[in-house]
Coordinates of C-alpha atoms in Angstrom, one line a residue:
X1 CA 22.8 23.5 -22.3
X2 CA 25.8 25.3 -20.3
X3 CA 23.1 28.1 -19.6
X4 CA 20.0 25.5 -18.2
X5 CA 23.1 23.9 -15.8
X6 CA 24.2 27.0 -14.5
X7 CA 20.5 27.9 -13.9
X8 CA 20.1 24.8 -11.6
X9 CA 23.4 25.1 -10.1
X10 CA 22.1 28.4 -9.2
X11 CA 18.6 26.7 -7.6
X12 CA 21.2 24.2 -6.0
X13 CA 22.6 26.5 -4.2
X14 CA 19.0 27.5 -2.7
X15 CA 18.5 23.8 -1.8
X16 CA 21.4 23.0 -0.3
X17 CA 21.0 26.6 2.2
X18 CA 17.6 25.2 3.3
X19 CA 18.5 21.2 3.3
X20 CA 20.2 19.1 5.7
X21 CA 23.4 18.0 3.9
X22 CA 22.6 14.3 4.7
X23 CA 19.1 15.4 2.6
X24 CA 20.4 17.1 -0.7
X25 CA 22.6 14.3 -1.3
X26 CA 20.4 12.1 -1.6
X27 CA 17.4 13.6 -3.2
X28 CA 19.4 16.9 -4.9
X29 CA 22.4 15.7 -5.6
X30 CA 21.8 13.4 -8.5
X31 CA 19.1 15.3 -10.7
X32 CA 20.6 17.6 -13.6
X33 CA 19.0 19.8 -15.4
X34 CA 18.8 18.6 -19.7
X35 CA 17.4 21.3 -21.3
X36 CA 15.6 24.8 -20.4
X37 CA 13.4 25.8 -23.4
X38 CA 10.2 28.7 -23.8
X39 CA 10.2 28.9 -19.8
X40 CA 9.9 24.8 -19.7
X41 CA 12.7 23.1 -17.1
X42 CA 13.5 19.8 -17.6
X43 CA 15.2 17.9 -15.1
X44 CA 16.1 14.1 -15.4
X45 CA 15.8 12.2 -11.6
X46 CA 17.3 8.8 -11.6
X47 CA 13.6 7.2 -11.2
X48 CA 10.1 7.6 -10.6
X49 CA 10.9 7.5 -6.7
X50 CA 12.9 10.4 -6.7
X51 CA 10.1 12.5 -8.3
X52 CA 7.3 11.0 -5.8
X53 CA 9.4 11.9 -3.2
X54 CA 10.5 15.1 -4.2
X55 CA 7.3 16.0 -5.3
X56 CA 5.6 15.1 -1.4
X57 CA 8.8 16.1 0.9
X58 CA 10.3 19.1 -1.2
X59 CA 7.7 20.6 -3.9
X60 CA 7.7 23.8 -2.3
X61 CA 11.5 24.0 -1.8
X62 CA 11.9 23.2 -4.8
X63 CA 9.0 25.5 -6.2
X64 CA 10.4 28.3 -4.4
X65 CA 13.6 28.5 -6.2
X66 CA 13.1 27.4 -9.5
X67 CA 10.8 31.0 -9.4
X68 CA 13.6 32.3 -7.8
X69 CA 15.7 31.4 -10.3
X70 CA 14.3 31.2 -13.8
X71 CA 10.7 33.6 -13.2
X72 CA 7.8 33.2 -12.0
X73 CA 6.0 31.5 -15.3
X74 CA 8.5 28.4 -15.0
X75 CA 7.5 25.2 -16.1
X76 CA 8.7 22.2 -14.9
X77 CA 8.8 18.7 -17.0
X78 CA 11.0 15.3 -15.2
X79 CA 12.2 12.6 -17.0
X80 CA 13.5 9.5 -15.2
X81 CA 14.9 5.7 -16.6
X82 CA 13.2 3.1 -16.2
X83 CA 15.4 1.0 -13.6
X84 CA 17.0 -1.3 -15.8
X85 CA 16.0 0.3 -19.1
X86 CA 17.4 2.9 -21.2
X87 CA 14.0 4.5 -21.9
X88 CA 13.4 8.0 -20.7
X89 CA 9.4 8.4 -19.4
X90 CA 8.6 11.9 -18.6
X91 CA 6.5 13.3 -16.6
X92 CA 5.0 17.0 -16.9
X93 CA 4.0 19.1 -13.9
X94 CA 2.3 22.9 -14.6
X95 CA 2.8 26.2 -12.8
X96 CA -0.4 28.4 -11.7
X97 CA 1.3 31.7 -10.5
X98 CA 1.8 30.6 -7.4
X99 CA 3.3 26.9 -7.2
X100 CA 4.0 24.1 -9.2
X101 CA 1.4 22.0 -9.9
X102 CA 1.2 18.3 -10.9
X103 CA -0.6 17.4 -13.6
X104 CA -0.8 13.3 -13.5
X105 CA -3.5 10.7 -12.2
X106 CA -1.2 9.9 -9.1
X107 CA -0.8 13.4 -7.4
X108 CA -2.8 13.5 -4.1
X109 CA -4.3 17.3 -4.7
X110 CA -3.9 19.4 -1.5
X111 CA -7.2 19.9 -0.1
X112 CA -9.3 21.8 2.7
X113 CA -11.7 19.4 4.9
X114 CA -15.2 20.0 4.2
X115 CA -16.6 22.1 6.6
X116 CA -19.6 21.0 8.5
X117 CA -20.1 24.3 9.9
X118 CA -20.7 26.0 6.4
X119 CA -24.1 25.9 5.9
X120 CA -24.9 28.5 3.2
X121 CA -27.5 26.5 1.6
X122 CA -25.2 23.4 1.5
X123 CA -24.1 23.6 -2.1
X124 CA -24.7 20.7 -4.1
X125 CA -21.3 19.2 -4.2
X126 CA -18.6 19.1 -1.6
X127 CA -14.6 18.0 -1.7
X128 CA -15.5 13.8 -0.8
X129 CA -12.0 13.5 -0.2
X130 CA -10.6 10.9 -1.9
X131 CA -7.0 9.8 -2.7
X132 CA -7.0 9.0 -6.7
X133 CA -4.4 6.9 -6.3
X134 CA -7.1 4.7 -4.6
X135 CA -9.3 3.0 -7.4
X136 CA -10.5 -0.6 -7.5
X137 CA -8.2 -0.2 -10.9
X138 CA -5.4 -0.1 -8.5
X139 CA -6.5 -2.6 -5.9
X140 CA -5.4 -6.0 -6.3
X141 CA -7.9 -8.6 -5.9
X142 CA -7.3 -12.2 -4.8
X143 CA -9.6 -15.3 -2.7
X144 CA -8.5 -13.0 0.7
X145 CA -10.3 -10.1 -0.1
X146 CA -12.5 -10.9 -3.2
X147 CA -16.1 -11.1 -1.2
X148 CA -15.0 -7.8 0.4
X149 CA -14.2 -6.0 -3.1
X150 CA -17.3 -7.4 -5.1
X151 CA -19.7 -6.1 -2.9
X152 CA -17.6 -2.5 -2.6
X153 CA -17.9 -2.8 -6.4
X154 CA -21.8 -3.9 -6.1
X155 CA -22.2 -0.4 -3.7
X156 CA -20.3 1.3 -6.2
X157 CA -22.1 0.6 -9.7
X158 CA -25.3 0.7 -8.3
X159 CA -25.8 2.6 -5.5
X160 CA -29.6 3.0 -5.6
X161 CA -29.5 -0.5 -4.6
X162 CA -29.2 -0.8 -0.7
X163 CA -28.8 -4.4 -0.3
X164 CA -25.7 -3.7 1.7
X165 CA -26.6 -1.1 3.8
X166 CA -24.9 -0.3 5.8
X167 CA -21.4 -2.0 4.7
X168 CA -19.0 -2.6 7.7
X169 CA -15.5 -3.6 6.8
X170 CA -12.9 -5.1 9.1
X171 CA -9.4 -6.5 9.1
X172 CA -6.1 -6.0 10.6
X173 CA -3.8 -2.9 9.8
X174 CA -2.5 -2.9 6.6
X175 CA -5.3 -5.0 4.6
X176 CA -6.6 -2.5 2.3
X177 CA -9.9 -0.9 3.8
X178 CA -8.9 2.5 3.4
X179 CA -8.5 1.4 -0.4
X180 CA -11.8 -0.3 -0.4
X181 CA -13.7 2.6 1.0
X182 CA -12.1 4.8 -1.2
X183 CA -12.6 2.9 -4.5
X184 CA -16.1 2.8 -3.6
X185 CA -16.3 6.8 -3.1
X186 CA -14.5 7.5 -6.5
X187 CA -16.7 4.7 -8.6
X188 CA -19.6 6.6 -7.6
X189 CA -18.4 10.1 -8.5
X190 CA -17.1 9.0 -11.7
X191 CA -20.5 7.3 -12.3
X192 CA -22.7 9.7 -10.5
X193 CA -20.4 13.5 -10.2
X194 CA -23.3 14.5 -8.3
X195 CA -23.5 12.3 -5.5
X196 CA -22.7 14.1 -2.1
X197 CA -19.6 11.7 -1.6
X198 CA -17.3 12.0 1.7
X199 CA -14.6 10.2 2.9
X200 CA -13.4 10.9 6.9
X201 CA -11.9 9.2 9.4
X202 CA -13.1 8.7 12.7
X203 CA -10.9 11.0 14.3
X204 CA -11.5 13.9 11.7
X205 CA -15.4 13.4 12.6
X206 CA -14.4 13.2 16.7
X207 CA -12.3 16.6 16.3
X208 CA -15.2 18.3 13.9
X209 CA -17.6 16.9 16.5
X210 CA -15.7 18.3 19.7
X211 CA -15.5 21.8 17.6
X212 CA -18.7 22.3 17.5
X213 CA -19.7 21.5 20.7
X214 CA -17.3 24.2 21.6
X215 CA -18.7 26.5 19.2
X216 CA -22.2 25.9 19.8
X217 CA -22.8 24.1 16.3
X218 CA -24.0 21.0 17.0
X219 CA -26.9 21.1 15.0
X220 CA -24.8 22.7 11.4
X221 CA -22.4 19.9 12.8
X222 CA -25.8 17.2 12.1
X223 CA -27.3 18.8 9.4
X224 CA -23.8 18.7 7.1
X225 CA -23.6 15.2 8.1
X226 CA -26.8 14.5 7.4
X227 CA -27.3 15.9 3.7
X228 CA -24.3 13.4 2.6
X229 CA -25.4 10.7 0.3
X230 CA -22.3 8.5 0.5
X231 CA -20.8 8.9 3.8
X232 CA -17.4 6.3 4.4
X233 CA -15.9 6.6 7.6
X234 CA -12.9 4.5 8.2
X235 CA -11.4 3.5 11.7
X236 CA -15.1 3.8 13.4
X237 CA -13.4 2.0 16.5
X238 CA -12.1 5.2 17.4
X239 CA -15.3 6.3 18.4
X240 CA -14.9 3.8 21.3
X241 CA -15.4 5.5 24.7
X242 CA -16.4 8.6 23.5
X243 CA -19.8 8.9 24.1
X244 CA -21.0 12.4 23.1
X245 CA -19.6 11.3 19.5
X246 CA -21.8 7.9 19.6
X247 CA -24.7 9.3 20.6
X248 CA -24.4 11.8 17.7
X249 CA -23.1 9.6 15.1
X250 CA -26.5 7.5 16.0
X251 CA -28.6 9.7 15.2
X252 CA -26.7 10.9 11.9
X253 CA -26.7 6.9 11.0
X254 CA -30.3 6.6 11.4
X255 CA -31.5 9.3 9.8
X256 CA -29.1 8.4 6.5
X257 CA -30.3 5.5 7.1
X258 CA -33.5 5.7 6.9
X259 CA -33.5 8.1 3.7
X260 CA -31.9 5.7 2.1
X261 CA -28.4 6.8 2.2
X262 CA -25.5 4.9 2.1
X263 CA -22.8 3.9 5.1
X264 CA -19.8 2.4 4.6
X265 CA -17.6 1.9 7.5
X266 CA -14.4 -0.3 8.7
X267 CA -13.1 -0.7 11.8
X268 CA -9.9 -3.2 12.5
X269 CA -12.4 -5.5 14.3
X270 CA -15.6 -7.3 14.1
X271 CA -18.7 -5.3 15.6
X272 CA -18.9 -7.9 18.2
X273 CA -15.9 -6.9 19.6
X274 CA -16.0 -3.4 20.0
X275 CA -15.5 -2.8 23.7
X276 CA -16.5 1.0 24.4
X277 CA -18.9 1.0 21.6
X278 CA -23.0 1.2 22.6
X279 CA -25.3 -1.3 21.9
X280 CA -27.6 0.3 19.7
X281 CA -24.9 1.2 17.6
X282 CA -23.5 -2.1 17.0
X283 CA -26.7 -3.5 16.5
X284 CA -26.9 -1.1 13.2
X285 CA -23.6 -2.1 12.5
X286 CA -25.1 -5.3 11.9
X287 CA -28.3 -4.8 9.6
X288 CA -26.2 -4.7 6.3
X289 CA -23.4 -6.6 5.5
X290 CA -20.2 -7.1 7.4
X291 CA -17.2 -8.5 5.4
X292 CA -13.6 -9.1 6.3
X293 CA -10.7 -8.3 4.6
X294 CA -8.4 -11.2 5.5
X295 CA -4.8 -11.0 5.6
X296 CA -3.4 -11.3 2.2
X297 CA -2.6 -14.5 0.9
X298 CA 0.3 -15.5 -1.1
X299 CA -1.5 -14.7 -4.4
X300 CA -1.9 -11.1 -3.7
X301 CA 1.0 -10.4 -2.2
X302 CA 2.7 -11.7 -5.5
X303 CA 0.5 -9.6 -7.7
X304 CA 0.6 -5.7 -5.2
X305 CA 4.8 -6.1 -5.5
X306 CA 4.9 -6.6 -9.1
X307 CA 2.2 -3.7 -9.5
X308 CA 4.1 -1.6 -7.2
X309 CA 7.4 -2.5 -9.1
X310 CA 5.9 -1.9 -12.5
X311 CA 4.3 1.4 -11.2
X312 CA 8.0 2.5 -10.0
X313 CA 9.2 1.7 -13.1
X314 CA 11.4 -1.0 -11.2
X315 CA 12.9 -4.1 -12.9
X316 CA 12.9 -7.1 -10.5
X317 CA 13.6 -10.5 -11.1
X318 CA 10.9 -13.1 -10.5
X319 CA 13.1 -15.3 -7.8
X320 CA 13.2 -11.4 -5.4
X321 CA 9.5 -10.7 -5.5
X322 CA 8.9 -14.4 -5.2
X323 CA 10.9 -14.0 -1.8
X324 CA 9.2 -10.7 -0.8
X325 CA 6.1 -12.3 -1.4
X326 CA 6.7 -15.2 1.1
X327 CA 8.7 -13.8 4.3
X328 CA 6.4 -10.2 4.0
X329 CA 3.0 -11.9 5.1
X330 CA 1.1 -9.3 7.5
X331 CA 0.2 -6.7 5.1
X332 CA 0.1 -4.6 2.2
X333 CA 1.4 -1.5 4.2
X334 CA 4.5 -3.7 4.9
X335 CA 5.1 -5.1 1.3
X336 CA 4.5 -1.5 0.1
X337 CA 7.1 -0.3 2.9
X338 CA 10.0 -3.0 1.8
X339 CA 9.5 -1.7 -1.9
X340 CA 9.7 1.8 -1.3
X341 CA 13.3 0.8 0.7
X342 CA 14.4 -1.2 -2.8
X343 CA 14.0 1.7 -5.1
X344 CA 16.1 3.3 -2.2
X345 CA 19.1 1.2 -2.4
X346 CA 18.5 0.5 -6.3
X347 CA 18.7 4.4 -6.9
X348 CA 20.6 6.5 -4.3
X349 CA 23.2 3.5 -3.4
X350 CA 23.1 2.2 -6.8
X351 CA 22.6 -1.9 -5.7
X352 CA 21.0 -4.4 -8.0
X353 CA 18.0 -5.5 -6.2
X354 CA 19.1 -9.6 -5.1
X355 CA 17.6 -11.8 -2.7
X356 CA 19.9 -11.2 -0.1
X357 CA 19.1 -7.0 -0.5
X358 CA 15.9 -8.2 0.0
X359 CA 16.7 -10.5 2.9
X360 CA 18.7 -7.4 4.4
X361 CA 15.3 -4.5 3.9
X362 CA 13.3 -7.0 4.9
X363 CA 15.5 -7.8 8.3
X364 CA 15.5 -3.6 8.7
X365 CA 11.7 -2.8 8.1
X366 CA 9.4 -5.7 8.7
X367 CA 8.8 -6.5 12.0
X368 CA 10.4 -10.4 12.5
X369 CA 7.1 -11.9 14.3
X370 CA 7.4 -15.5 12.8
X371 CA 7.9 -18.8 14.6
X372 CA 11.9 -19.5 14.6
X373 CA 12.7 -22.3 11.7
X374 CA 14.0 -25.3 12.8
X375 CA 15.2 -28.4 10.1
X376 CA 12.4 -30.3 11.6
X377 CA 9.9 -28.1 10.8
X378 CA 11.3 -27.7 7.5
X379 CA 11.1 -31.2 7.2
X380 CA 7.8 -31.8 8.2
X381 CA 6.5 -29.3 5.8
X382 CA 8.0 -30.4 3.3
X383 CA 6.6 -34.3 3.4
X384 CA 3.2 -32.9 4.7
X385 CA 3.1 -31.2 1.0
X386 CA 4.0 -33.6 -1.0
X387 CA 2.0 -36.6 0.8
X388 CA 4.8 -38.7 2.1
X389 CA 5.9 -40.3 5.3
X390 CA 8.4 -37.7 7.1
X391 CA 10.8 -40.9 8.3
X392 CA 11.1 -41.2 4.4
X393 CA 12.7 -37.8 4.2
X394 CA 15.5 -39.6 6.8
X395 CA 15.7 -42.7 5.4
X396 CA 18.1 -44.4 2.4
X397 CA 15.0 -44.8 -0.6
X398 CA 16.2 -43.4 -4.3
X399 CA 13.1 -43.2 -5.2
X400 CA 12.3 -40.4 -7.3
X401 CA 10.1 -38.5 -5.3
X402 CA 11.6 -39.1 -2.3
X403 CA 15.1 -38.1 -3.7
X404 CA 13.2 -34.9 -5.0
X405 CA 11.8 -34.3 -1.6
X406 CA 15.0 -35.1 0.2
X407 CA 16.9 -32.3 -1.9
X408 CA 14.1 -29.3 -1.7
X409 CA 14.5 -30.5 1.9
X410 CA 18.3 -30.1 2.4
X411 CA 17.8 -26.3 0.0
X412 CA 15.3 -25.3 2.2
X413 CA 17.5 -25.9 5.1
X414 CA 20.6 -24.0 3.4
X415 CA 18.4 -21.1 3.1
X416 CA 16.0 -20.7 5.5
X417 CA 17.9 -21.8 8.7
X418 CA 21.4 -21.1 9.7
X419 CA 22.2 -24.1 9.8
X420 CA 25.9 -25.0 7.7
X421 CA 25.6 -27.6 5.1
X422 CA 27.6 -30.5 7.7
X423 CA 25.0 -30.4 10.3
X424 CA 22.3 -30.5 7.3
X425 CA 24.4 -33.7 6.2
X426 CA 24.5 -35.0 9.7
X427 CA 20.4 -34.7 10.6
X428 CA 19.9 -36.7 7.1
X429 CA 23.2 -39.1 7.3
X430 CA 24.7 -37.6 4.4
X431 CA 28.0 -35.2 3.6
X432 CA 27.8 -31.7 3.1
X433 CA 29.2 -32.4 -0.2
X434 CA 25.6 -34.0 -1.3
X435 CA 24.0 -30.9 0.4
X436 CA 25.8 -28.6 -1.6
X437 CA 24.7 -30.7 -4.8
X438 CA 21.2 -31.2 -3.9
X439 CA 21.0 -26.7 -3.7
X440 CA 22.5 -26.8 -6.9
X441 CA 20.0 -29.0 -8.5
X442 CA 17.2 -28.0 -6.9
X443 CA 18.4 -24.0 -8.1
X444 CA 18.8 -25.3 -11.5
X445 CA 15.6 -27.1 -11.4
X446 CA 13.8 -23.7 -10.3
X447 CA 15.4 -21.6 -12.9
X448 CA 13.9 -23.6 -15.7
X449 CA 10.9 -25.3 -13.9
X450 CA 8.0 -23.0 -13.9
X451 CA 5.8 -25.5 -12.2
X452 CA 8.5 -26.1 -9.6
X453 CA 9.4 -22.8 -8.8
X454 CA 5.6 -22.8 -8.0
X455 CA 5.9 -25.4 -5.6
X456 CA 8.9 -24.1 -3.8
X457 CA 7.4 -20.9 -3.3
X458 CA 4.0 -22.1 -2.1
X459 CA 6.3 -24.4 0.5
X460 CA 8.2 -21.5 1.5
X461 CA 4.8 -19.5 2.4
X462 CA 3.6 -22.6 4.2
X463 CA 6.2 -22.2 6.6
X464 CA 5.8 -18.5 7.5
X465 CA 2.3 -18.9 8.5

């Protein structure tokens, strides 16, 4: 054991000459090496985080001097605790002579484009590109998106049905199209390995496309294009203005098209309005099926930060995601984002993850584009949701109901405004003393009320959007 930490002191030392100092002691710093055994390293990280990180910022690094250090055959197996568990998960990653190699569902394998201008007889399968992190196992499904993913999932299980050809997917940033397309590109290779799948972004085609103008291989440039039998192209509004790229794109789309061959594309807007997009080609936009991915709704939210959290091996308490789920509203990128900054704090600054963390991340990464809260607003939210006459809220009745509302009113206050618990008192004619009880009730109430804790959280959404 003295030997194995020597070793990695050793490949330290390497780091921490090629790292920023700020760097190593946060990613470096706190992994130790447990046990060194027939050319197998392992090292224990503080989480899954620290691994993903490592494994897309430093791999290399990292590869470089374990070889340095303990041969070139090294192997390399992590373990990491489950954040607040004592349970060791490890996970093993294999060397090929040349680098270290993941071998888990979730690595993103490093890949070279598929060429357009290699035309040696087009061999029968090419690289579609896909992430395999993005599967419609992995995408979470609620009423915002569901039309959008049932059809992706139609596409993918039977793709000699063309129904919904082409597909044209829009939505803000952040929504999950990429995902969608994606999903739909690994279904069918799974189902069908071999389907000429490719995945490419609109800027990927435009730089192939300005290539081969250059080189004179505008027709290799078509004819790759056109022997794909699954072709998703994601961001097509990028095409917008560029009218060499339309014009070839056109006749790529008809001729796919027309042989039956499936297009899937998205774009953050609805065909209709595309500005600097030709008319013929948003007509063909429009002979399939166009499908929106809304923005997600509370639901989904909910369900992608407790997969995320589960898939970081992260422990979070209902009343945080809960939170998350209702002041994080624009997209999935953005809940994903205020995650990724949790396991931060939880592992290299060692901070239970509270509400009021989360209230700080969110204040630091999420972009504050909601309407200022006010106790009126509050207010009127409040009696709009439960059915009742808002003067009620302000008036002197004990009725149940009203007294319930009246509380959740002054909470909601307390927390969402900064408003102290006196001037809550003074809108309502009461003391802050009965402020500061009604919180307390209305937090006991929530910590044993399942059906109220509902409530509260669908209130608090309501008045973020």
């Amino acid at each position: 054991m003295n030997n194995v930490a020597q070793q990695w002191n050793k490949c330290l030392d390497i780091i921490r000459d090629n790292l920023p100092t700020e760097q190593f002691d946060a990613w470096f710093a706190p992994i130790v090496a447990v046990d060194y055994t027939d050319n197998n390293v392992t090292l224990k990280a503080p989480s899954r985080f620290f691994i993903e990180q490592i494994e897309e910022r430093y791999i290399n690094l990292l590869s470089a001097a374990l070889r340095r250090v303990f041969g070139n055959d090294v192997r390399l197996t992590y373990r990491f605790n489950v954040v607040g568990s004592d349970d060791d998960t490890a996970i093993e990653q294999m060397e090929d002579n040349s680098s270290l190699k993941i071998k888990r569902d979730l690595k993103i394998r490093q890949r070279r484009l598929a060429n357009p201008f290699e035309h040696e007889d087009l061999p029968q399968d090419i690289d579609p590109q896909l992430n395999p992190r993005y599967t419609f196992e992995n995408y979470c499904s609620s009423t915002s998106n569901k039309l959008a993913v049932s059809i992706g999932q139609a596409i993918a299980l039977h793709p000699e049905v063309k129904t919904y050809n082409p597909l044209f997917v829009f939505g803000s940033t952040g929504v999950g199209k990429t995902h969608l397309l994606q999903a739909i590109g690994i279904k069918v290779k799974e189902n069908y390995p071999l389907t000429r799948v490719l995945y490419v972004t609109a800027r990927v085609f435009e730089s192939q496309y300005t290539t081969a103008v250059k080189q004179n291989k505008i027709n290799d440039f078509i004819n790759f294009y056109q022997s794909i039998d699954l072709l998703l192209l994601d961001d097509i509004q990028e095409f917008a203005g560029k009218t060499g790229t339309q014009n070839t794109f056109f006749h790529i789309f008809n001729h796919l098209h027309q042989h039956q061959r499936q297009l899937v594309m998205s774009s953050d807007c609805r065909p209709s309005e595309m500005d600097g997009m030709e008319q013929r080609l948003i007509s063909r936009f429009k002979w399939g099926m166009t499908v929106e991915l809304e923005k997600p709704d509370y639901a989904l939210r909910r369900e992608v930060l407790a997969r995320r959290a589960a898939q970081d091996g992260l422990r979070i308490d209902d009343e945080v995601l809960d939170y998350i789920a209702a002041h994080v509203t624009d997209s999935i990128r953005e809940l994903e984002g205020v995650m990724v900054s949790l396991l931060a704090h939880a592992t290299v600054l060692n901070q239970d993850i509270t509400v009021q963390l989360a209230r700080t991340v969110i204040g630091n990464t999420v972009k504050d584009n909601k309407r200022e809260l006010t106790f009126e607003i509050i207010a009127e939210t409040v009696a709009n949701y439960y059915n009742l006459d808002l003067q009620l809220l302000y008036g002197k009745s004990r009725k149940r109901e009203i007294s319930d509302a009246r509380q959740l009113l002054m909470y909601l206050a307390k927390k969402e405004t900064k408003l102290s618990s006196t001037v809550i008192g003074n809108k309502l004619e009461r003391t802050h003393a009965t402020v500061l009880h009604a919180c307390t009730q209305i937090e006991q109430r929530m910590s044993v009320e399942k059906e109220f804790n509902s409530e509260v959280a669908a209130i608090t959404q309501s008045l973020f959007e």
